């Protein structure tokens, strides 16, 4: 299961980079109504989200690798800034942010029913690693 926030980001990416008409075409191609709501905290089956990505690839004429790269860049540089900005601003640098992610995900499980976010385990190689 994935959270709806992944599908929300894909929608945002397609609409902002390719146009709302392309997103509407994607939805049509997977048999979804254009007004189908996507909620950030809703659970979505992996197969459904992957079908959205695959349909976006076909609709946009790009490879899965290209959309994955675009999604990653868009998530970090645009989308996550809007919805998770408080988390970014809370930490002084990337290392602090990354080290806090496991704790953030553990805390999320207390407020989101049936939430199973990824867990992270860190091992710092040496003192020179930044």
PDB file of C-alpha atoms in Angstrom:
ATOM      1  CA  UNK A   1       0.000   0.000   0.000  1.00  0.00           C
ATOM      2  CA  UNK A   2       1.044   3.552  -0.702  1.00  0.00           C
ATOM      3  CA  UNK A   3      -0.362   6.767   0.617  1.00  0.00           C
ATOM      4  CA  UNK A   4      -2.369   8.936  -1.744  1.00  0.00           C
ATOM      5  CA  UNK A   5       0.297  11.621  -1.468  1.00  0.00           C
ATOM      6  CA  UNK A   6       2.316   9.710  -4.103  1.00  0.00           C
ATOM      7  CA  UNK A   7      -0.564   9.892  -6.589  1.00  0.00           C
ATOM      8  CA  UNK A   8      -1.132  13.543  -5.649  1.00  0.00           C
ATOM      9  CA  UNK A   9       2.471  14.332  -6.523  1.00  0.00           C
ATOM     10  CA  UNK A  10       2.193  12.504  -9.846  1.00  0.00           C
ATOM     11  CA  UNK A  11      -0.922  14.521 -10.673  1.00  0.00           C
ATOM     12  CA  UNK A  12       0.802  17.769  -9.674  1.00  0.00           C
ATOM     13  CA  UNK A  13       3.841  16.876 -11.790  1.00  0.00           C
ATOM     14  CA  UNK A  14       1.810  16.028 -14.888  1.00  0.00           C
ATOM     15  CA  UNK A  15      -0.452  19.079 -14.573  1.00  0.00           C
ATOM     16  CA  UNK A  16       2.411  21.519 -13.977  1.00  0.00           C
ATOM     17  CA  UNK A  17       4.877  20.104 -16.515  1.00  0.00           C
ATOM     18  CA  UNK A  18       2.554  18.840 -19.262  1.00  0.00           C
ATOM     19  CA  UNK A  19      -0.834  20.468 -18.656  1.00  0.00           C
ATOM     20  CA  UNK A  20      -4.182  19.648 -17.074  1.00  0.00           C
ATOM     21  CA  UNK A  21      -5.406  18.186 -20.360  1.00  0.00           C
ATOM     22  CA  UNK A  22      -2.671  15.527 -20.197  1.00  0.00           C
ATOM     23  CA  UNK A  23      -3.679  14.580 -16.654  1.00  0.00           C
ATOM     24  CA  UNK A  24      -7.308  14.316 -17.782  1.00  0.00           C
ATOM     25  CA  UNK A  25      -6.137  12.061 -20.615  1.00  0.00           C
ATOM     26  CA  UNK A  26      -4.208   9.894 -18.128  1.00  0.00           C
ATOM     27  CA  UNK A  27      -7.309   9.478 -15.977  1.00  0.00           C
ATOM     28  CA  UNK A  28      -9.416   8.645 -19.012  1.00  0.00           C
ATOM     29  CA  UNK A  29      -6.856   6.043 -20.125  1.00  0.00           C
ATOM     30  CA  UNK A  30      -7.023   4.249 -16.769  1.00  0.00           C
ATOM     31  CA  UNK A  31     -10.795   4.550 -16.557  1.00  0.00           C
ATOM     32  CA  UNK A  32     -11.001   7.068 -13.718  1.00  0.00           C
ATOM     33  CA  UNK A  33     -13.351  10.030 -13.588  1.00  0.00           C
ATOM     34  CA  UNK A  34     -11.648  13.426 -13.762  1.00  0.00           C
ATOM     35  CA  UNK A  35     -13.202  14.460 -10.464  1.00  0.00           C
ATOM     36  CA  UNK A  36     -11.964  11.380  -8.594  1.00  0.00           C
ATOM     37  CA  UNK A  37     -10.537  12.753  -5.334  1.00  0.00           C
ATOM     38  CA  UNK A  38      -7.040  11.764  -4.245  1.00  0.00           C
ATOM     39  CA  UNK A  39      -6.426  12.305  -0.552  1.00  0.00           C
ATOM     40  CA  UNK A  40      -2.891  12.503   0.828  1.00  0.00           C
ATOM     41  CA  UNK A  41      -3.586  10.139   3.713  1.00  0.00           C
ATOM     42  CA  UNK A  42      -5.723   7.613   1.833  1.00  0.00           C
ATOM     43  CA  UNK A  43      -4.349   4.138   1.226  1.00  0.00           C
ATOM     44  CA  UNK A  44      -3.874   3.149  -2.404  1.00  0.00           C
ATOM     45  CA  UNK A  45      -2.869  -0.289  -3.647  1.00  0.00           C
ATOM     46  CA  UNK A  46       0.605  -0.381  -5.182  1.00  0.00           C
ATOM     47  CA  UNK A  47      -0.855  -1.796  -8.406  1.00  0.00           C
ATOM     48  CA  UNK A  48      -3.202   1.191  -8.791  1.00  0.00           C
ATOM     49  CA  UNK A  49      -0.421   3.736  -8.292  1.00  0.00           C
ATOM     50  CA  UNK A  50       1.913   1.858 -10.637  1.00  0.00           C
ATOM     51  CA  UNK A  51      -0.857   1.757 -13.242  1.00  0.00           C
ATOM     52  CA  UNK A  52      -1.110   5.537 -12.901  1.00  0.00           C
ATOM     53  CA  UNK A  53       2.628   5.874 -13.547  1.00  0.00           C
ATOM     54  CA  UNK A  54       2.555   3.457 -16.493  1.00  0.00           C
ATOM     55  CA  UNK A  55      -0.453   5.205 -18.018  1.00  0.00           C
ATOM     56  CA  UNK A  56       1.242   8.573 -17.576  1.00  0.00           C
ATOM     57  CA  UNK A  57       4.279   7.193 -19.433  1.00  0.00           C
ATOM     58  CA  UNK A  58       2.147   6.044 -22.355  1.00  0.00           C
ATOM     59  CA  UNK A  59       0.099   9.242 -22.421  1.00  0.00           C
ATOM     60  CA  UNK A  60       3.176  11.482 -22.270  1.00  0.00           C
ATOM     61  CA  UNK A  61       5.342   9.324 -24.534  1.00  0.00           C
ATOM     62  CA  UNK A  62       8.124   8.901 -21.981  1.00  0.00           C
ATOM     63  CA  UNK A  63       9.777   5.894 -20.334  1.00  0.00           C
ATOM     64  CA  UNK A  64       9.197   4.670 -16.792  1.00  0.00           C
ATOM     65  CA  UNK A  65      12.793   5.697 -16.008  1.00  0.00           C
ATOM     66  CA  UNK A  66      12.102   9.228 -17.265  1.00  0.00           C
ATOM     67  CA  UNK A  67       8.947   9.625 -15.216  1.00  0.00           C
ATOM     68  CA  UNK A  68      10.665   8.144 -12.154  1.00  0.00           C
ATOM     69  CA  UNK A  69      13.517  10.653 -12.492  1.00  0.00           C
ATOM     70  CA  UNK A  70      11.079  13.521 -13.063  1.00  0.00           C
ATOM     71  CA  UNK A  71       8.950  12.402 -10.127  1.00  0.00           C
ATOM     72  CA  UNK A  72      11.944  12.245  -7.778  1.00  0.00           C
ATOM     73  CA  UNK A  73      13.161  15.685  -8.766  1.00  0.00           C
ATOM     74  CA  UNK A  74       9.667  17.160  -8.597  1.00  0.00           C
ATOM     75  CA  UNK A  75       8.999  15.539  -5.215  1.00  0.00           C
ATOM     76  CA  UNK A  76      12.158  16.961  -3.647  1.00  0.00           C
ATOM     77  CA  UNK A  77      12.237  20.380  -5.308  1.00  0.00           C
ATOM     78  CA  UNK A  78       8.539  21.251  -5.517  1.00  0.00           C
ATOM     79  CA  UNK A  79       5.834  19.031  -4.095  1.00  0.00           C
ATOM     80  CA  UNK A  80       7.300  18.006  -0.750  1.00  0.00           C
ATOM     81  CA  UNK A  81       8.267  21.617  -0.078  1.00  0.00           C
ATOM     82  CA  UNK A  82       4.581  22.547  -0.149  1.00  0.00           C
ATOM     83  CA  UNK A  83       3.240  19.781   2.062  1.00  0.00           C
ATOM     84  CA  UNK A  84       6.203  18.904   4.267  1.00  0.00           C
ATOM     85  CA  UNK A  85       7.862  22.315   4.513  1.00  0.00           C
ATOM     86  CA  UNK A  86       7.673  22.352   8.301  1.00  0.00           C
ATOM     87  CA  UNK A  87       9.795  19.201   8.425  1.00  0.00           C
ATOM     88  CA  UNK A  88      12.425  20.721   6.130  1.00  0.00           C
ATOM     89  CA  UNK A  89      12.603  23.938   8.138  1.00  0.00           C
ATOM     90  CA  UNK A  90      12.844  22.101  11.455  1.00  0.00           C
ATOM     91  CA  UNK A  91      16.307  20.708  10.729  1.00  0.00           C
ATOM     92  CA  UNK A  92      19.471  22.672  10.095  1.00  0.00           C
ATOM     93  CA  UNK A  93      20.914  20.531   7.327  1.00  0.00           C
ATOM     94  CA  UNK A  94      20.326  17.462   5.171  1.00  0.00           C
ATOM     95  CA  UNK A  95      22.092  15.116   7.608  1.00  0.00           C
ATOM     96  CA  UNK A  96      19.840  16.145  10.510  1.00  0.00           C
ATOM     97  CA  UNK A  97      16.786  15.837   8.287  1.00  0.00           C
ATOM     98  CA  UNK A  98      17.664  12.356   7.058  1.00  0.00           C
ATOM     99  CA  UNK A  99      18.550  11.131  10.536  1.00  0.00           C
ATOM    100  CA  UNK A 100      15.138  12.284  11.783  1.00  0.00           C
ATOM    101  CA  UNK A 101      13.091  10.547   9.085  1.00  0.00           C
ATOM    102  CA  UNK A 102      12.737   7.239  10.890  1.00  0.00           C
ATOM    103  CA  UNK A 103      11.428   9.025  13.995  1.00  0.00           C
ATOM    104  CA  UNK A 104       9.024  11.084  11.863  1.00  0.00           C
ATOM    105  CA  UNK A 105       7.693   7.930  10.219  1.00  0.00           C
ATOM    106  CA  UNK A 106       7.285   6.195  13.589  1.00  0.00           C
ATOM    107  CA  UNK A 107       5.378   9.218  14.897  1.00  0.00           C
ATOM    108  CA  UNK A 108       3.159   9.192  11.801  1.00  0.00           C
ATOM    109  CA  UNK A 109       1.990   5.674  12.595  1.00  0.00           C
ATOM    110  CA  UNK A 110       0.343   6.973  15.761  1.00  0.00           C
ATOM    111  CA  UNK A 111      -1.828   9.468  13.883  1.00  0.00           C
ATOM    112  CA  UNK A 112      -2.561   7.604  10.635  1.00  0.00           C
ATOM    113  CA  UNK A 113      -4.654   4.459  10.929  1.00  0.00           C
ATOM    114  CA  UNK A 114      -3.047   1.353   9.397  1.00  0.00           C
ATOM    115  CA  UNK A 115      -0.009   3.374   8.379  1.00  0.00           C
ATOM    116  CA  UNK A 116       3.125   1.398   7.519  1.00  0.00           C
ATOM    117  CA  UNK A 117       5.684   3.938   6.338  1.00  0.00           C
ATOM    118  CA  UNK A 118       9.183   2.830   5.425  1.00  0.00           C
ATOM    119  CA  UNK A 119      11.653   2.451   8.268  1.00  0.00           C
ATOM    120  CA  UNK A 120      15.238   3.667   8.111  1.00  0.00           C
ATOM    121  CA  UNK A 121      18.391   2.405   9.779  1.00  0.00           C
ATOM    122  CA  UNK A 122      21.512   4.554   9.627  1.00  0.00           C
ATOM    123  CA  UNK A 123      25.180   3.746   9.943  1.00  0.00           C
ATOM    124  CA  UNK A 124      27.583   6.642   9.669  1.00  0.00           C
ATOM    125  CA  UNK A 125      30.856   5.510   8.064  1.00  0.00           C
ATOM    126  CA  UNK A 126      33.202   7.977   9.711  1.00  0.00           C
ATOM    127  CA  UNK A 127      33.479  11.479  11.160  1.00  0.00           C
ATOM    128  CA  UNK A 128      34.376  12.928   7.762  1.00  0.00           C
ATOM    129  CA  UNK A 129      31.077  11.814   6.233  1.00  0.00           C
ATOM    130  CA  UNK A 130      28.756  14.774   5.930  1.00  0.00           C
TER     131      UNK A 130
END
